[in-house]
Short mmCIF file of C-alpha atoms and ligand atoms in Angstrom, two decimals:
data_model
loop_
_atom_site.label_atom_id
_atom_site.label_comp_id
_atom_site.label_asym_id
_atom_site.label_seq_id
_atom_site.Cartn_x
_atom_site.Cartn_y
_atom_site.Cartn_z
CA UNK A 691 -4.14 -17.41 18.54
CA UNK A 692 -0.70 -16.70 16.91
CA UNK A 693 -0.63 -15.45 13.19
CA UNK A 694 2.59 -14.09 11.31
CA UNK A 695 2.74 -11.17 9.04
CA UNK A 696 5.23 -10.47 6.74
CA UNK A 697 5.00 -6.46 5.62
CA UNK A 698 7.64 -7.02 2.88
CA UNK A 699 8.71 -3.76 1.56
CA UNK A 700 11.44 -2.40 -0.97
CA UNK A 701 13.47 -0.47 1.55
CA UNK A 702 12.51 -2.80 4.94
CA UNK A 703 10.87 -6.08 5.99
CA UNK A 704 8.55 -6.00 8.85
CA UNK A 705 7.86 -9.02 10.52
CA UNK A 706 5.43 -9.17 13.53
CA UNK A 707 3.05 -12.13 15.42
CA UNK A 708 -0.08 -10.88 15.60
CA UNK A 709 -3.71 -12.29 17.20
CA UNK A 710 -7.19 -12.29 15.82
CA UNK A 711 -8.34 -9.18 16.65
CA UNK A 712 -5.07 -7.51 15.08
CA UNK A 713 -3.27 -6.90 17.98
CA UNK A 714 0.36 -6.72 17.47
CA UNK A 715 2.61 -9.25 19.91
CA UNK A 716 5.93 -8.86 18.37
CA UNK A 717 7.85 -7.01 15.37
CA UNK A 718 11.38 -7.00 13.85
CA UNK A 719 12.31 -4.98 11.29
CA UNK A 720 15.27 -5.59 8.18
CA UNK A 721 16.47 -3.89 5.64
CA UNK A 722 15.58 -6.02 2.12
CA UNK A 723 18.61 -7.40 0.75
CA UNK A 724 18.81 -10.24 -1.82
CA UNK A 725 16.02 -12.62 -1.04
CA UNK A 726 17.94 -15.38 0.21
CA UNK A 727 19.55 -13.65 2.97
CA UNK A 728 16.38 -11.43 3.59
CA UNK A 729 13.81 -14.26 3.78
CA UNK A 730 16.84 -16.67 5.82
CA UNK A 731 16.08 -14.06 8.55
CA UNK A 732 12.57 -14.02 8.02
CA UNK A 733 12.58 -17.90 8.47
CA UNK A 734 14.89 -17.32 11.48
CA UNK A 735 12.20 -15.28 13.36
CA UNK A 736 9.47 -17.31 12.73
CA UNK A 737 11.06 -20.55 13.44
CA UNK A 738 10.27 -20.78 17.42
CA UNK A 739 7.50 -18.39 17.13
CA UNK A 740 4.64 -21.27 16.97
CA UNK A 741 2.19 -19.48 14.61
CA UNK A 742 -1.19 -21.27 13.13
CA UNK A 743 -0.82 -19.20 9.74
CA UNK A 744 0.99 -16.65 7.64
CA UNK A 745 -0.08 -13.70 5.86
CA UNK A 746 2.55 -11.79 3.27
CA UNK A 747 1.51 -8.18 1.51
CA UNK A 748 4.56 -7.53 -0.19
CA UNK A 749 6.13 -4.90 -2.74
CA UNK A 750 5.33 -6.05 -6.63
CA UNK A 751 4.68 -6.66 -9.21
CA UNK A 752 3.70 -10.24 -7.93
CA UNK A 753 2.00 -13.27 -8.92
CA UNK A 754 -1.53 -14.14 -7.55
CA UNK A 755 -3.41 -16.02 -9.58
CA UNK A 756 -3.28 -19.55 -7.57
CA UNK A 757 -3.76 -21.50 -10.96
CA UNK A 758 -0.79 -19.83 -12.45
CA UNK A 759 2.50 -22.13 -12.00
CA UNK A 760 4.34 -19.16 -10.83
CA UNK A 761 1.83 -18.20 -8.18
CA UNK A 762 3.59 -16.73 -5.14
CA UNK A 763 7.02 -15.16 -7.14
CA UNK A 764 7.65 -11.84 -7.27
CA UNK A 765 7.79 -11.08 -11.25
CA UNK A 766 9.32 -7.99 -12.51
CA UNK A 767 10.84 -5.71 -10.23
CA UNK A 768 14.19 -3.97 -11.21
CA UNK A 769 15.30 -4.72 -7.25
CA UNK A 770 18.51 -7.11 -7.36
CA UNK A 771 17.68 -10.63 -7.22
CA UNK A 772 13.92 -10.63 -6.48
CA UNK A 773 12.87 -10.60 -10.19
CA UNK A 774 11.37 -14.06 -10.50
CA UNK A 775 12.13 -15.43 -7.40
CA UNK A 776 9.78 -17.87 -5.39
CA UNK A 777 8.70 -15.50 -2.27
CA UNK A 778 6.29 -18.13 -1.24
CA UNK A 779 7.49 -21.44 -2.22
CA UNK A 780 10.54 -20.68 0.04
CA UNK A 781 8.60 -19.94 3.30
CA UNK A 782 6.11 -22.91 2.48
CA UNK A 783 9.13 -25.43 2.18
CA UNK A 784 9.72 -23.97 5.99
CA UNK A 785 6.50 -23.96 8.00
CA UNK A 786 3.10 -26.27 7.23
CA UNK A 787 0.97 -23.54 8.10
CA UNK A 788 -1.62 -22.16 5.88
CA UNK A 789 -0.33 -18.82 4.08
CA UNK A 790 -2.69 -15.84 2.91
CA UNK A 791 -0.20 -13.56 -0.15
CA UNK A 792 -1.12 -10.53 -1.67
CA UNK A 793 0.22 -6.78 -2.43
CA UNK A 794 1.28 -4.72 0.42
CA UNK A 795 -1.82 -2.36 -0.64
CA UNK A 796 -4.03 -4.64 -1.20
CA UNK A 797 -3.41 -6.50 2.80
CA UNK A 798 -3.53 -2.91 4.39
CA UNK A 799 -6.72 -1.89 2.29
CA UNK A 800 -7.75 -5.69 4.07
CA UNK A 801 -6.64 -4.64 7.33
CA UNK A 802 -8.03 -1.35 7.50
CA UNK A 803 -11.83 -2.86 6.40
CA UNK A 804 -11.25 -5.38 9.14
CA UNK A 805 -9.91 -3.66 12.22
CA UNK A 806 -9.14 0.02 11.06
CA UNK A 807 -10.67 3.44 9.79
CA UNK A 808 -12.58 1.28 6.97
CA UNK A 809 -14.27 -1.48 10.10
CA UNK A 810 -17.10 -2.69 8.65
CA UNK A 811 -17.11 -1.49 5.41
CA UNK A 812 -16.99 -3.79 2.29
CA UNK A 813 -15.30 -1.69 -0.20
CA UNK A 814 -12.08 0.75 0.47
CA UNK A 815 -9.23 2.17 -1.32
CA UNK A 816 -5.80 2.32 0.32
CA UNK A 817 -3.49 4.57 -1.21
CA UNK A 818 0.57 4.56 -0.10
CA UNK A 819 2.31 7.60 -0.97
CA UNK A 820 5.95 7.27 -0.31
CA UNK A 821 9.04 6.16 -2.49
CA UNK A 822 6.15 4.67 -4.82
CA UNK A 823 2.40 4.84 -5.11
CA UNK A 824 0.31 1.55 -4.30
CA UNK A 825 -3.15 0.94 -4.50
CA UNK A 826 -5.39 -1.63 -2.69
CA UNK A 827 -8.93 -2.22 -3.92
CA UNK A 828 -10.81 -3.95 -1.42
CA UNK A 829 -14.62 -4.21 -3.06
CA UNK A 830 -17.67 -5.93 -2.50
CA UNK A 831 -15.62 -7.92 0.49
CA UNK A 832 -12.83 -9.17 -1.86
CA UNK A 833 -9.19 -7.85 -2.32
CA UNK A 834 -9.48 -7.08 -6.30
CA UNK A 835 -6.61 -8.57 -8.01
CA UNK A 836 -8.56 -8.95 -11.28
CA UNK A 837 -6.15 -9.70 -14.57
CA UNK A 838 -2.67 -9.06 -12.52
CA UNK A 839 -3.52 -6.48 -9.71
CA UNK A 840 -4.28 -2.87 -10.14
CA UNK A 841 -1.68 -0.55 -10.31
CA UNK A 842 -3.43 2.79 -9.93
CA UNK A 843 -0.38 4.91 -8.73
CA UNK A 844 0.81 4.69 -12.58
CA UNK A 845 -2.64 6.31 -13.64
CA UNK A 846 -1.76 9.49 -15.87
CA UNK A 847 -2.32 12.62 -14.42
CA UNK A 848 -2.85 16.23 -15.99
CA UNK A 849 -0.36 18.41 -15.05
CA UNK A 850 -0.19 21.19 -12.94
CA UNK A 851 -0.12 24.85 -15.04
CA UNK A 852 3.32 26.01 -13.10
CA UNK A 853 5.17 22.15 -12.39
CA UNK A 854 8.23 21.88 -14.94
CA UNK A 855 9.45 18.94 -12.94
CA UNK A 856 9.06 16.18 -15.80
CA UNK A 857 8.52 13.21 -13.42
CA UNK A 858 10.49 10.02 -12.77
CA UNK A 859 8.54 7.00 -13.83
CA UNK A 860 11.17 4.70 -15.82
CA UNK A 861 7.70 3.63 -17.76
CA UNK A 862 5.64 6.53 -17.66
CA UNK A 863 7.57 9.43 -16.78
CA UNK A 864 4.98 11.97 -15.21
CA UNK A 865 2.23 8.88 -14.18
CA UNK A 866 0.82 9.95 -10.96
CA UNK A 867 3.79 8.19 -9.10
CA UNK A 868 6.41 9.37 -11.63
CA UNK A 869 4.76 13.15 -10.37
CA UNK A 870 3.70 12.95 -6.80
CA UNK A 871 5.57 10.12 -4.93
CA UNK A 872 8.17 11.09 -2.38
CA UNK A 873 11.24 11.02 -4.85
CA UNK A 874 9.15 13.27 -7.26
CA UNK A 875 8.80 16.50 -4.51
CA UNK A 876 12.44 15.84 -3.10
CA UNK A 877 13.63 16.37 -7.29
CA UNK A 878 11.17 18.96 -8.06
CA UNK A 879 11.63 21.21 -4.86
CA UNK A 880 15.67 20.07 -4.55
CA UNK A 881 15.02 19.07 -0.91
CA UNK A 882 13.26 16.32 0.75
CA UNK A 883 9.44 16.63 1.50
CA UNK A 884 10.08 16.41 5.65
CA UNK A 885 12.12 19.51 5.51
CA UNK A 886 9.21 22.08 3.57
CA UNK A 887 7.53 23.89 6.09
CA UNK A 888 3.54 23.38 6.18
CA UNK A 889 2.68 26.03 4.25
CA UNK A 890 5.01 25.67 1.11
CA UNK A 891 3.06 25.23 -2.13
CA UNK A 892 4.67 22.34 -2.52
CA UNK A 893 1.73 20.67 -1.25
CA UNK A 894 -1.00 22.66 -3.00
CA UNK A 895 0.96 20.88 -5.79
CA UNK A 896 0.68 17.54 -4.40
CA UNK A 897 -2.74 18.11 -3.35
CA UNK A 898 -3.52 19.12 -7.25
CA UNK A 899 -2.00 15.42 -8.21
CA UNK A 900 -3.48 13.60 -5.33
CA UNK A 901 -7.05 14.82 -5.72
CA UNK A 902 -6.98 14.43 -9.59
CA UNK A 903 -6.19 10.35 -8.89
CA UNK A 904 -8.55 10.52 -5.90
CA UNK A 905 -11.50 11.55 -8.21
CA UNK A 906 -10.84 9.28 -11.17
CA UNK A 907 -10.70 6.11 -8.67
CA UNK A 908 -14.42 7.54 -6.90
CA UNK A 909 -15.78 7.96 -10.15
CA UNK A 910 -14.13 4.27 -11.96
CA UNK A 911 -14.56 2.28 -8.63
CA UNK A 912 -17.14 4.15 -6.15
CA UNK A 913 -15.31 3.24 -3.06
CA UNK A 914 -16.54 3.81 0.24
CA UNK A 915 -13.94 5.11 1.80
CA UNK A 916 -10.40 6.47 0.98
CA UNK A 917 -7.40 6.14 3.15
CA UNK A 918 -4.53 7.36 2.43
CA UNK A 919 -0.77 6.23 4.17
CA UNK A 920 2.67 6.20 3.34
CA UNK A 921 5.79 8.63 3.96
CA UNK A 922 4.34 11.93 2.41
CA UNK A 923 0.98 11.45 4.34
CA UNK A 924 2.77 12.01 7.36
CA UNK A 925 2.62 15.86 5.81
CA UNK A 926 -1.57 16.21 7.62
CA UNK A 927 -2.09 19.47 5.98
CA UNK A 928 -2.54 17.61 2.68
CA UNK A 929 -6.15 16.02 3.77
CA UNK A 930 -7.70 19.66 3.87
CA UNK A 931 -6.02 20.33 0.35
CA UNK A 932 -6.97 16.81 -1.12
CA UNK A 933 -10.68 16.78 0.14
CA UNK A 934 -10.37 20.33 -1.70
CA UNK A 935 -9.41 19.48 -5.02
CA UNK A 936 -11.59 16.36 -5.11
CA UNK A 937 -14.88 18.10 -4.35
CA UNK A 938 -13.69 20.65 -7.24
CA UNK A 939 -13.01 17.83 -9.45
CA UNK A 940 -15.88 15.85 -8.88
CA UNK A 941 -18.29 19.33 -9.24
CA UNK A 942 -21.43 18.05 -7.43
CA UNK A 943 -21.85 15.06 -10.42
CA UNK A 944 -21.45 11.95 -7.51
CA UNK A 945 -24.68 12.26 -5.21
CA UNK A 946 -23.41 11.10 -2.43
CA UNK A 947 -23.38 12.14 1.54
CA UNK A 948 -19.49 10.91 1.43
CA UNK A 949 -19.02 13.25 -0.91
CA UNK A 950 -21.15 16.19 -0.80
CA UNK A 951 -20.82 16.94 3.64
CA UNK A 952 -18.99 14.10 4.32
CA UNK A 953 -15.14 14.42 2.53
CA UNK A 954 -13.61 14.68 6.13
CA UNK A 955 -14.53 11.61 7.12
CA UNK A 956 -14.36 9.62 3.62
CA UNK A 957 -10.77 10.31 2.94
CA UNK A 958 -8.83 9.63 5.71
CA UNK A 959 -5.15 8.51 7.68
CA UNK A 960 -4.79 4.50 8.34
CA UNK A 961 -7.14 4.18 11.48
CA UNK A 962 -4.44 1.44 11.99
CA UNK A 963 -1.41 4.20 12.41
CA UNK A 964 1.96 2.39 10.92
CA UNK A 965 0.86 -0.98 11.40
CA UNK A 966 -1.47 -1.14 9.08
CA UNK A 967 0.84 -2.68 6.73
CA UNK A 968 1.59 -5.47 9.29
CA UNK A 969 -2.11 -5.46 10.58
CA UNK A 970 -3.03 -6.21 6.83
CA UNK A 971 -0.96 -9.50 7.23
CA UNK A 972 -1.86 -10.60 10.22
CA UNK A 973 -5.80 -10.53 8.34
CA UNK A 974 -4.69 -12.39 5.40
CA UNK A 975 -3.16 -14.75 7.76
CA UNK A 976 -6.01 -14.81 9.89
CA UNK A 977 -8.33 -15.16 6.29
CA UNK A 978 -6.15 -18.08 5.16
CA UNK A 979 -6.38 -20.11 8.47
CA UNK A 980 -10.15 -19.88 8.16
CA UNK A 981 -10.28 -20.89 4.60
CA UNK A 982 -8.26 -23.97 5.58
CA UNK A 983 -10.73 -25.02 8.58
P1 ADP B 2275 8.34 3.26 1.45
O1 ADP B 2275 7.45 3.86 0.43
O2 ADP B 2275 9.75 3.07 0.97
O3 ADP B 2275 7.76 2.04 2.10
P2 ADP B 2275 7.65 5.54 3.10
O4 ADP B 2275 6.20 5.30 3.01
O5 ADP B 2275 8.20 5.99 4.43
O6 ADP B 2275 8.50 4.29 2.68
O7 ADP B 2275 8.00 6.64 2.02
C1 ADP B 2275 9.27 7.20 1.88
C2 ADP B 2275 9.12 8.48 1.05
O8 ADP B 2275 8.26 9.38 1.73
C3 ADP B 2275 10.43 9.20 0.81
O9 ADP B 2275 10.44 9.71 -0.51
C4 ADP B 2275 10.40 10.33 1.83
O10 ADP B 2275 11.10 11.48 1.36
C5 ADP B 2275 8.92 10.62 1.97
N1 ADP B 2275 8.61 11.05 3.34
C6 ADP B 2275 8.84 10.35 4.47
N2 ADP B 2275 8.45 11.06 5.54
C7 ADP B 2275 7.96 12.23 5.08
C8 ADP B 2275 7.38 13.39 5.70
N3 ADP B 2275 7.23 13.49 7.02
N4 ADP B 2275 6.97 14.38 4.88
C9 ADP B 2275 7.10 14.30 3.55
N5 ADP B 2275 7.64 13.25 2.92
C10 ADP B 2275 8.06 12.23 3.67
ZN1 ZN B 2276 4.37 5.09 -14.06
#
């Protein structure tokens, strides 16, 4: 079987044909312009690629509520041009397949309960820390999108005793994002994240921010397991620090195995490795197709 994925991010598009157990056939990748040169080449790729269904995890903040009339538009993101435009509608004028849409968080939190380091599980949190933070709440076997979709990288954080950086969240200023997304160390330590060696406190200062988010979404939403992807989790060192900081935050009060012996294997890298963006779209895809049996 053939399914399309559309990883549809800020910076880059990543489009890919994928099967149904996730394995990746194909993948292109674009820089995102204005949407109707970006999604012309998306339409260009898929146009002789024969695929039975379509899944799309894109950047936000998005519509999903399939009663709303503006279901499948991006709504209000500062990026040029995509502000209320009609993601969806244009690819469905283009191909009668069935079409799975959701956040880029919330398909990769997908993907990694179907094929990844979540397999099996019915409830995970996937974190992306990189030029933003993203959240996807799979729970209970359902993507959570709930009144919009949560947006748990803006959750506010308590700051760190020696960090004078004051974050850069146009909302929020030092939200968790605003304080520990890529941008955020690159301004505070005036040089980008991949050039501070392993042991700079840098990321005992990440780790701090990290942790403190970690612990609020165990304790609000009991996941049962945390993976965590994205630019700045290419930095390993940080899981040691993280599963620190969350095991002092949480100070014995959740009773769980996860949490008591089991932090290194409950917080975790994307079993899926980079494509678990993409692999999160091929499963929507995959989802919708079934749906429309
Ligand atoms: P995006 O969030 O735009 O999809 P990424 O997840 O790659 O893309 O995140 C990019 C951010 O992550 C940038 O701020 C970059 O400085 C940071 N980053 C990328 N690679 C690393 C690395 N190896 N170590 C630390 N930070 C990194
Ligand atoms: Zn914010």
């Amino acid at each position: 079987m053939r399914i399309g994925a559309i990883e549809a991010g800020g910076t880059k598009f990543v489009c890919g044909i994928g099967d149904e157990n996730g394995i990746v056939l194909d993948r292109v990748s674009f820089p995102t312009e204005q949407p109707e040169k970006t999604l012309g080449q998306v339409i260009a790729y898929f146009k002789d690629k024969q695929v039975e269904a379509i899944g799309v995890g894109t950047f936000g903040p998005i519509d999903i509520d399939p009663n709303s009339p503006t279901y499948g538009y991006v709504t209000t993101t500062p990026k040029p041009g995509w502000s209320n435009y009609p993601f969806l509608d244009t690819l469905k004028r283009e191909f009668d397949v069935p079409f799975g849409w959701d956040t880029d968080v919330n398909a990769a939190a997908f993907g990694e309960a179907t094929w990844g380091a979540a397999k099996g599980l019915d409830s995970v949190l996937y974190y992306t820390i990189g030029t933003g933070v993203g959240v996807g709440v799979y729970a209970e076997g359902k993507m959570v999108h709930g009144l919009v979709h949560p947006e748990g990288g803006h959750v506010l954080t308590r700051r760190h005793p020696d960090d004078a950086y004051e974050g850069f969240c146009p909302y929020h200023g030092d939200c968790f994002e605003g304080i520990a997304a890529g941008p955020a160390i690159e301004r505070r330590w005036k040089v980008k994240g991949s050039e501070l060696s392993e042991d700079h406190p840098a990321w005992r200062m990440e780790a701090f921010y990290i942790g403190q988010a970690l612990a609020n979404a165990i304790l609000m939403i009991s996941p049962k397991k945390i993976i965590l992807g994205g630019g700045v989790m290419h930095q390993l060192q940080l899981f040691p620090l993280i599963r620190e900081e969350v095991r002092s935050n949480l100070n014995g009060y959740v009773n769980a195995q996860a949490i008591v012996s089991g932090l290194d294997d409950y917080i975790v890298p994307p079993g899926l490795g980079d494509n678990a963006g993409l692999c999160g779209s091929i499963a929507l895809g995959l989802q919708a197709w079934n749906q429309n049996r």
